[in-house]
Coordinates of C-alpha atoms and ligand atoms in Angstrom, one line a residue:
X1 CA 2.5 -50.8 1.6
X2 CA 2.2 -50.7 -2.1
X3 CA -0.4 -48.3 -3.6
X4 CA -3.1 -50.9 -4.2
X5 CA -2.9 -51.9 -0.5
X6 CA -2.9 -48.3 0.6
X7 CA -6.1 -47.7 -1.4
X8 CA -7.8 -50.3 0.8
X9 CA -6.1 -49.9 4.2
X10 CA -4.7 -46.4 4.7
X11 CA -6.5 -44.0 6.9
X12 CA -8.7 -46.4 8.9
X13 CA -7.7 -49.5 11.0
X14 CA -10.5 -50.9 13.1
X15 CA -9.7 -51.8 16.7
X16 CA -11.1 -54.9 18.4
X17 CA -14.8 -55.2 17.7
X18 CA -15.1 -52.1 15.6
X19 CA -16.7 -51.9 12.1
X20 CA -14.5 -53.4 9.3
X21 CA -15.8 -50.8 6.8
X22 CA -15.2 -47.1 7.5
X23 CA -18.2 -45.8 9.5
X24 CA -20.1 -42.7 8.6
X25 CA -19.9 -40.3 11.6
X26 CA -23.1 -38.4 10.7
X27 CA -22.8 -35.8 13.4
X28 CA -22.0 -32.1 13.3
X29 CA -20.5 -32.1 16.7
X30 CA -18.9 -34.2 19.4
X31 CA -19.5 -34.3 23.2
X32 CA -16.9 -33.7 25.9
X33 CA -16.9 -34.0 29.7
X34 CA -15.2 -30.7 30.5
X35 CA -15.2 -27.1 29.3
X36 CA -11.5 -27.0 30.0
X37 CA -10.8 -29.8 27.5
X38 CA -12.7 -28.0 24.8
X39 CA -10.6 -24.9 25.6
X40 CA -7.5 -27.0 25.2
X41 CA -8.8 -28.1 21.8
X42 CA -9.0 -24.5 20.7
X43 CA -5.4 -24.0 21.9
X44 CA -4.2 -27.0 20.0
X45 CA -2.8 -28.4 23.3
X46 CA -5.3 -31.3 22.9
X47 CA -6.6 -32.8 19.7
X48 CA -10.0 -34.3 18.9
X49 CA -12.8 -33.8 16.4
X50 CA -15.1 -31.1 17.8
X51 CA -17.1 -29.6 14.9
X52 CA -17.5 -31.2 11.5
X53 CA -16.8 -28.0 9.5
X54 CA -13.2 -28.3 10.8
X55 CA -12.8 -32.1 11.0
X56 CA -14.8 -35.3 11.2
X57 CA -13.6 -38.9 11.8
X58 CA -15.0 -40.2 8.5
X59 CA -13.6 -37.2 6.5
X60 CA -10.2 -37.5 8.4
X61 CA -9.8 -41.2 7.5
X62 CA -10.1 -40.3 3.8
X63 CA -7.9 -37.3 4.2
X64 CA -5.2 -39.5 5.7
X65 CA -5.6 -42.1 2.9
X66 CA -5.3 -39.5 0.2
X67 CA -2.2 -37.9 1.8
X68 CA -0.7 -41.4 2.0
X69 CA -1.5 -42.1 -1.7
X70 CA 0.1 -38.8 -2.8
X71 CA 3.1 -39.1 -0.5
X72 CA 2.1 -36.0 1.5
X73 CA 2.2 -35.1 5.1
X74 CA -1.5 -34.2 5.4
X75 CA -4.7 -33.4 3.5
X76 CA -7.9 -31.5 3.7
X77 CA -11.0 -32.6 1.9
X78 CA -13.2 -29.9 0.4
X79 CA -16.7 -29.6 -0.9
X80 CA -15.6 -29.5 -4.6
X81 CA -12.5 -29.3 -6.8
X82 CA -13.1 -25.6 -7.2
X83 CA -13.1 -25.2 -3.4
X84 CA -9.8 -27.1 -3.3
X85 CA -8.1 -24.8 -5.8
X86 CA -9.5 -21.7 -3.9
X87 CA -8.4 -23.0 -0.5
X88 CA -4.9 -24.0 -1.8
X89 CA -4.2 -20.5 -3.1
X90 CA -6.0 -18.4 -0.6
X91 CA -4.0 -20.1 2.1
X92 CA -0.9 -18.3 0.9
X93 CA -2.0 -15.4 -1.3
X94 CA -3.6 -12.1 -0.5
X95 CA -4.6 -8.9 -2.3
X96 CA -1.6 -7.5 -4.1
X97 CA 0.0 -10.8 -4.8
X98 CA 0.6 -12.4 -8.2
X99 CA 0.9 -16.0 -9.4
X100 CA 1.7 -17.8 -12.6
X101 CA -0.6 -20.5 -14.1
X102 CA -0.2 -22.8 -17.0
X103 CA -2.8 -21.6 -19.6
X104 CA -3.9 -25.1 -20.4
X105 CA -6.1 -25.7 -17.3
X106 CA -9.7 -26.6 -16.5
X107 CA -12.2 -23.9 -17.7
X108 CA -13.6 -23.4 -14.2
X109 CA -10.1 -22.9 -12.8
X110 CA -9.4 -20.4 -15.6
X111 CA -12.5 -18.3 -14.7
X112 CA -11.7 -18.5 -11.0
X113 CA -8.2 -17.1 -11.6
X114 CA -8.9 -14.7 -14.4
X115 CA -12.2 -13.1 -13.0
X116 CA -12.9 -13.9 -9.4
X117 CA -9.4 -13.8 -8.0
X118 CA -8.7 -10.6 -10.0
X119 CA -11.7 -8.9 -8.3
X120 CA -10.1 -9.7 -4.9
X121 CA -6.8 -8.1 -6.0
X122 CA -4.9 -11.4 -6.8
X123 CA -3.4 -11.3 -10.2
X124 CA -2.6 -14.2 -12.5
X125 CA -0.4 -14.5 -15.6
X126 CA -1.3 -17.4 -17.8
X127 CA 1.7 -19.0 -19.6
X128 CA 2.1 -21.4 -22.5
X129 CA 3.4 -24.4 -20.6
X130 CA 5.6 -25.4 -23.5
X131 CA 7.7 -22.3 -23.3
X132 CA 11.3 -22.9 -22.2
X133 CA 12.2 -22.1 -18.6
X134 CA 14.1 -18.9 -19.5
X135 CA 10.9 -17.5 -21.1
X136 CA 8.7 -18.6 -18.2
X137 CA 11.2 -16.9 -15.8
X138 CA 10.5 -13.5 -17.5
X139 CA 6.9 -13.7 -16.1
X140 CA 8.1 -13.7 -12.5
X141 CA 7.5 -10.5 -10.6
X142 CA 8.7 -9.4 -7.2
X143 CA 5.2 -10.2 -5.8
X144 CA 4.8 -13.6 -7.6
X145 CA 3.9 -16.0 -4.8
X146 CA 3.0 -19.3 -6.5
X147 CA 3.1 -21.4 -9.7
X148 CA 0.2 -23.5 -10.8
X149 CA -0.4 -26.2 -13.4
X150 CA -2.3 -29.4 -14.2
X151 CA -0.7 -32.9 -14.6
X152 CA -2.9 -33.8 -17.5
X153 CA -4.8 -30.7 -18.7
X154 CA -8.5 -30.7 -19.0
X155 CA -9.8 -30.6 -21.8
X156 CA -6.7 -30.4 -24.1
X157 CA -4.9 -33.5 -22.6
X158 CA -1.4 -32.0 -22.5
X159 CA 1.1 -33.6 -20.0
X160 CA 2.8 -30.9 -17.9
X161 CA 6.6 -30.9 -17.7
X162 CA 6.3 -31.0 -13.9
X163 CA 10.0 -30.7 -13.2
X164 CA 10.3 -27.6 -15.3
X165 CA 7.4 -25.9 -13.4
X166 CA 8.9 -27.1 -10.1
X167 CA 12.2 -25.5 -11.1
X168 CA 10.5 -22.3 -12.1
X169 CA 8.9 -22.1 -8.7
X170 CA 11.8 -23.2 -6.6
X171 CA 14.3 -20.9 -8.4
X172 CA 12.1 -18.1 -7.2
X173 CA 11.5 -19.4 -3.7
X174 CA 7.8 -20.0 -4.2
X175 CA 5.7 -23.2 -4.1
X176 CA 4.5 -25.2 -7.1
X177 CA 0.8 -26.2 -6.8
X178 CA -0.5 -28.9 -9.1
X179 CA -4.0 -30.2 -10.0
X180 CA -3.5 -34.0 -10.3
X181 CA -7.2 -34.8 -11.0
X182 CA -6.9 -36.7 -14.3
X183 CA -3.7 -38.7 -13.4
X184 CA -4.8 -39.6 -9.8
X185 CA -2.0 -40.9 -7.5
X186 CA -2.2 -44.2 -9.3
X187 CA -0.7 -42.8 -12.5
X188 CA 1.4 -39.9 -11.2
X189 CA 2.5 -38.6 -7.8
X190 CA 3.7 -35.1 -8.4
X191 CA 5.3 -34.8 -5.0
X192 CA 7.9 -37.3 -6.2
X193 CA 8.9 -34.7 -8.9
X194 CA 9.1 -31.9 -6.4
X195 CA 5.6 -30.5 -6.3
X196 CA 4.7 -28.8 -3.0
X197 CA 0.9 -28.9 -2.9
X198 CA -1.3 -31.3 -4.8
X199 CA -5.0 -30.6 -5.4
X200 CA -7.8 -32.8 -6.7
X201 CA -11.3 -32.6 -7.9
X202 CA -12.3 -35.9 -6.3
X203 CA -15.5 -35.7 -8.3
X204 CA -13.7 -37.4 -11.2
X205 CA -11.7 -40.7 -11.1
X206 CA -11.2 -40.7 -7.3
X207 CA -15.0 -41.0 -6.7
X208 CA -15.3 -42.5 -10.2
X209 CA -19.0 -43.2 -10.1
X210 CA -20.5 -39.7 -10.7
X211 CA -22.1 -39.6 -7.3
X212 CA -20.4 -37.0 -5.1
X213 CA -18.8 -33.7 -5.8
X214 CA -15.6 -33.1 -3.8
X215 CA -12.0 -31.9 -3.7
X216 CA -8.8 -32.3 -1.8
X217 CA -5.7 -30.3 -1.0
X218 CA -2.6 -32.4 -0.1
X219 CA 0.6 -30.9 1.5
X220 CA 3.9 -32.4 0.7
X221 CA 5.3 -30.9 3.9
X222 CA 8.5 -30.1 1.9
X223 CA 8.2 -26.3 1.3
X224 CA 10.0 -24.1 3.8
X225 CA 7.5 -21.3 4.3
X226 CA 9.6 -19.5 6.9
X227 CA 12.9 -19.5 5.0
X228 CA 11.0 -18.2 1.9
X229 CA 9.2 -15.3 3.6
X230 CA 5.6 -16.5 3.7
X231 CA 4.8 -14.4 6.8
X232 CA 1.3 -15.7 7.4
X233 CA 2.7 -19.1 8.2
X234 CA 5.3 -17.9 10.7
X235 CA 3.9 -14.7 12.2
X236 CA 1.2 -14.9 15.0
X237 CA -2.3 -15.5 13.7
X238 CA -4.4 -12.9 15.5
X239 CA -7.6 -14.7 14.6
X240 CA -6.2 -17.7 16.5
X241 CA -4.9 -15.9 19.6
X242 CA -1.4 -15.5 18.3
X243 CA -0.8 -19.1 17.0
X244 CA 2.4 -19.5 14.9
X245 CA 1.7 -22.3 12.4
X246 CA 5.4 -23.2 11.7
X247 CA 6.2 -23.3 15.4
X248 CA 3.2 -25.4 16.4
X249 CA 2.9 -27.7 13.4
X250 CA 6.4 -27.7 11.9
X251 CA 6.4 -29.3 8.4
X252 CA 2.6 -29.5 8.5
X253 CA 2.1 -25.7 8.9
X254 CA 0.5 -25.2 5.5
X255 CA -2.2 -27.9 5.9
X256 CA -2.8 -27.0 9.5
X257 CA -3.5 -23.4 8.5
X258 CA -5.7 -24.5 5.7
X259 CA -7.9 -26.3 8.2
X260 CA -7.6 -24.0 11.3
X261 CA -8.0 -20.7 9.5
X262 CA -9.3 -21.2 5.9
X263 CA -11.8 -24.0 6.6
X264 CA -12.9 -22.2 9.7
X265 CA -13.6 -19.0 7.8
X266 CA -14.7 -20.3 4.3
X267 CA -16.4 -23.5 5.4
X268 CA -16.0 -25.4 2.2
X269 CA -15.9 -28.7 3.9
X270 CA -16.7 -32.2 2.7
X271 CA -19.5 -34.1 4.5
X272 CA -19.1 -37.4 6.3
X273 CA -21.4 -39.1 3.9
X274 CA -19.5 -37.5 0.9
X275 CA -16.2 -38.8 2.3
X276 CA -17.6 -42.3 2.8
X277 CA -18.7 -42.4 -0.9
X278 CA -15.3 -41.0 -2.0
X279 CA -13.6 -43.8 0.0
X280 CA -15.6 -46.5 -1.8
X281 CA -14.3 -45.1 -5.1
X282 CA -10.7 -44.9 -3.9
X283 CA -10.8 -48.6 -2.8
X284 CA -11.1 -49.8 -6.4
X285 CA -9.1 -46.9 -8.0
X286 CA -6.0 -49.0 -9.1
X287 CA -8.2 -51.5 -10.9
X288 CA -10.2 -48.9 -12.6
X289 CA -7.3 -46.7 -13.7
X290 CA -5.6 -49.7 -15.3
X291 CA -8.7 -50.5 -17.3
X292 CA -9.4 -46.9 -18.3
X293 CA -5.9 -46.7 -19.7
X294 CA -6.3 -50.0 -21.6
X295 CA -9.7 -49.1 -23.1
X296 CA -8.7 -45.5 -23.9
X297 CA -5.6 -46.6 -25.9
X298 CA -7.7 -48.9 -28.0
X299 CA -10.3 -46.1 -28.6
X300 CA -7.6 -43.6 -29.4
X301 CA -6.1 -46.0 -31.9
X302 CA -9.5 -46.4 -33.5
X303 CA -10.0 -42.6 -33.7
X304 CA -6.7 -42.4 -35.5
X305 CA -8.1 -44.5 -38.4
X306 CA -11.1 -42.2 -39.0
X307 CA -11.0 -39.5 -41.7
X308 CA -13.7 -37.4 -39.9
X309 CA -11.2 -36.7 -37.1
X310 CA -8.4 -34.3 -37.9
X311 CA -6.5 -34.7 -34.6
X312 CA -6.4 -37.2 -31.7
X313 CA -4.7 -36.1 -28.5
X314 CA -3.9 -39.0 -26.3
X315 CA -0.4 -39.0 -24.7
X316 CA 0.1 -42.8 -24.8
X317 CA -0.2 -42.8 -28.6
X318 CA 3.2 -43.2 -30.2
X319 CA 3.9 -40.0 -32.1
X320 CA 1.6 -37.9 -29.9
X321 CA 3.0 -34.4 -29.1
X322 CA 3.0 -35.4 -25.4
X323 CA 4.5 -38.9 -25.8
X324 CA 7.9 -38.1 -24.3
X325 CA 6.3 -36.4 -21.3
X326 CA 3.9 -39.3 -21.0
X327 CA 6.8 -41.8 -20.8
X328 CA 8.5 -39.7 -18.1
X329 CA 5.5 -38.8 -15.9
X330 CA 2.8 -41.4 -16.7
X331 CA 4.6 -44.6 -17.3
X332 CA 1.6 -46.7 -16.2
X333 CA -0.9 -45.0 -18.5
X334 CA -2.4 -41.7 -19.6
X335 CA -5.9 -42.1 -18.0
X336 CA -9.2 -42.6 -19.9
X337 CA -9.5 -39.1 -21.3
X338 CA -8.9 -38.4 -25.0
X339 CA -9.2 -35.1 -26.9
X340 CA -10.4 -35.4 -30.5
X341 CA -10.9 -32.6 -33.1
X342 CA -13.7 -33.3 -35.5
X343 CA -13.1 -32.0 -39.0
X344 CA -15.7 -29.3 -39.8
X345 CA -15.8 -27.5 -36.5
X346 CA -18.7 -27.0 -34.2
X347 CA -21.4 -28.2 -36.6
X348 CA -19.9 -31.7 -37.2
X349 CA -18.9 -32.0 -33.5
X350 CA -22.4 -31.4 -32.4
X351 CA -23.7 -33.9 -35.0
X352 CA -21.3 -36.5 -33.7
X353 CA -22.2 -35.8 -30.1
X354 CA -26.0 -36.0 -30.8
X355 CA -25.6 -39.3 -32.7
X356 CA -24.0 -41.2 -29.8
X357 CA -26.2 -43.8 -28.1
X358 CA -24.0 -45.5 -25.5
X359 CA -21.7 -42.6 -24.6
X360 CA -23.5 -40.0 -22.5
X361 CA -23.5 -36.4 -23.3
X362 CA -22.9 -35.0 -19.8
X363 CA -21.0 -32.1 -18.1
X364 CA -18.7 -34.6 -16.5
X365 CA -15.5 -36.5 -17.1
X366 CA -13.5 -39.4 -15.7
X367 CA -16.6 -41.4 -14.9
X368 CA -17.1 -45.2 -14.9
X369 CA -19.4 -44.8 -17.9
X370 CA -18.1 -43.4 -21.2
X371 CA -19.0 -39.8 -21.7
X372 CA -18.3 -36.9 -24.0
X373 CA -18.3 -33.1 -23.8
X374 CA -18.0 -30.3 -26.3
X375 CA -16.0 -27.5 -24.6
X376 CA -16.7 -24.8 -27.1
X377 CA -20.5 -25.0 -26.6
X378 CA -20.5 -26.2 -22.9
X379 CA -17.8 -25.7 -20.3
X380 CA -15.8 -23.1 -22.2
X381 CA -18.6 -21.1 -23.9
X382 CA -17.8 -18.0 -21.8
X383 CA -14.3 -17.8 -23.2
X384 CA -13.6 -15.4 -26.1
X385 CA -12.2 -16.9 -29.4
X386 CA -8.8 -15.5 -28.3
X387 CA -9.0 -17.1 -24.9
X388 CA -10.2 -20.4 -26.5
X389 CA -7.1 -20.3 -28.7
X390 CA -4.8 -19.5 -25.8
X391 CA -6.2 -22.5 -23.9
X392 CA -5.7 -24.6 -27.0
X393 CA -9.4 -25.3 -27.7
X394 CA -10.6 -25.8 -31.2
X395 CA -14.3 -25.4 -32.0
X396 CA -14.3 -29.0 -33.1
X397 CA -12.7 -30.3 -29.9
X398 CA -14.5 -33.1 -28.1
X399 CA -13.4 -34.4 -24.8
X400 CA -14.0 -38.2 -24.7
X401 CA -13.9 -39.9 -21.4
X402 CA -13.6 -43.6 -22.0
X403 CA -15.4 -45.7 -19.3
X404 CA -15.3 -49.3 -18.2
X405 CA -17.8 -50.8 -20.7
X406 CA -16.5 -53.5 -23.0
X407 CA -14.2 -51.6 -25.4
X408 CA -15.9 -53.2 -28.5
X409 CA -19.2 -51.6 -27.5
X410 CA -17.6 -48.3 -26.9
X411 CA -15.9 -48.3 -30.3
X412 CA -19.1 -49.5 -32.1
X413 CA -20.9 -46.5 -30.7
X414 CA -18.3 -44.0 -31.8
X415 CA -18.2 -45.7 -35.2
X416 CA -21.9 -45.4 -35.9
X417 CA -21.8 -41.8 -34.8
X418 CA -18.9 -40.9 -37.0
X419 CA -20.7 -42.6 -39.9
X420 CA -23.5 -40.1 -39.5
X421 CA -21.4 -37.0 -40.1
Ligands
LIG501 C1 -13.6 -30.9 -12.6 C2 -12.3 -30.3 -12.4 C3 -12.1 -29.3 -11.4 C4 -13.2 -28.7 -10.6 O1 -13.7 -29.7 -9.8 P1 -15.2 -29.7 -9.2 O2 -15.2 -30.9 -8.3 O3 -16.2 -29.8 -10.4 O4 -15.4 -28.4 -8.5 C5 -10.8 -28.9 -11.3 N1 -9.8 -29.4 -12.0 C6 -10.0 -30.3 -12.9 C7 -8.8 -30.8 -13.7 C8 -11.2 -30.8 -13.2 O5 -11.4 -31.8 -14.1

């Protein structure tokens, strides 16, 4: 099936007389005839949904669809994008381990890595993603266990050189984990370039309508955990009466452990109703992504003509610093998100934001409606000036998320607001 067809049909096929639309299994638990069978479920010698923290039929259908869209072997939906990042890394890292992350990542992820992981004894090194491979290699330590990046960085809108990061990881026998939130599997499928684990904040384009917070972790099934010494995946799990994930689940060991151990213990699960809403978003994702890209390119071209804006970051603009990477990794479009830097720093940025009438001033992005956000006074206000600079964030930076309104209305709104500066 082509991707548009997968968005509609993967994950759920009704049998004779069953509902055509994916049903919501609004039940915490499932009933069985025998105690012995439930015992078999815990031994993984039988398989069925038995408790909705671990798995649920509605959630599973959407997990299978997302795995199919990304070209992975399996997926786990989580309660948020933050939960997905946490789950993806906790599944393979422990106190004493180190990992490398691109410095241009979502502010929430930055905090999670720099502050909360650090408290737990997991150390991160943030790297400038534009450094050559030889320089990046110098940051690898004996205890480095993963490399992390974002396909299109939030909020600076840089396109990651995925193959360079994959090479950095694989040269050192460690996995590359990528946050593919802004690109979605419609615009980029990082597994095709060698990424091992893909994560999403499904809150953004995948849901698309600003109605349900969620996340996902997708396993390519391609990383050889045993050959590369990730002991927790091939030594007996005492908390699961000696289960050996690589023996029992083969290529799906990582995602099986993410569910059986991590989801069991941390409980950051998506609900059946949440998965149902996410599925509605995914069904129209290909149509929406194409339109976001079309509208955003026109809006970016308009911003280019305005003297109040000192820089426009949109990878699909010819001459953009990310144009070559865009052509390689995002040939179908660069999403609806644009980074602009208003001349005159914070003061003018705030003036512009407050003058908007159609675009909403929200802590959100990648929505069906056009919205804007000022990182320096909102999502990234906890970062020091130095950290802001390292993350490439100017005080005048505004993240514009172009929606599906008629593009003439969107441009008219930005025009009247710029005129007020
Ligand atoms: C929003 C976002 C997250 C966090 O997702 P939540 O669903 O808000 O927890 C992670 N990564 C990126 C790129 C995001 O835009």
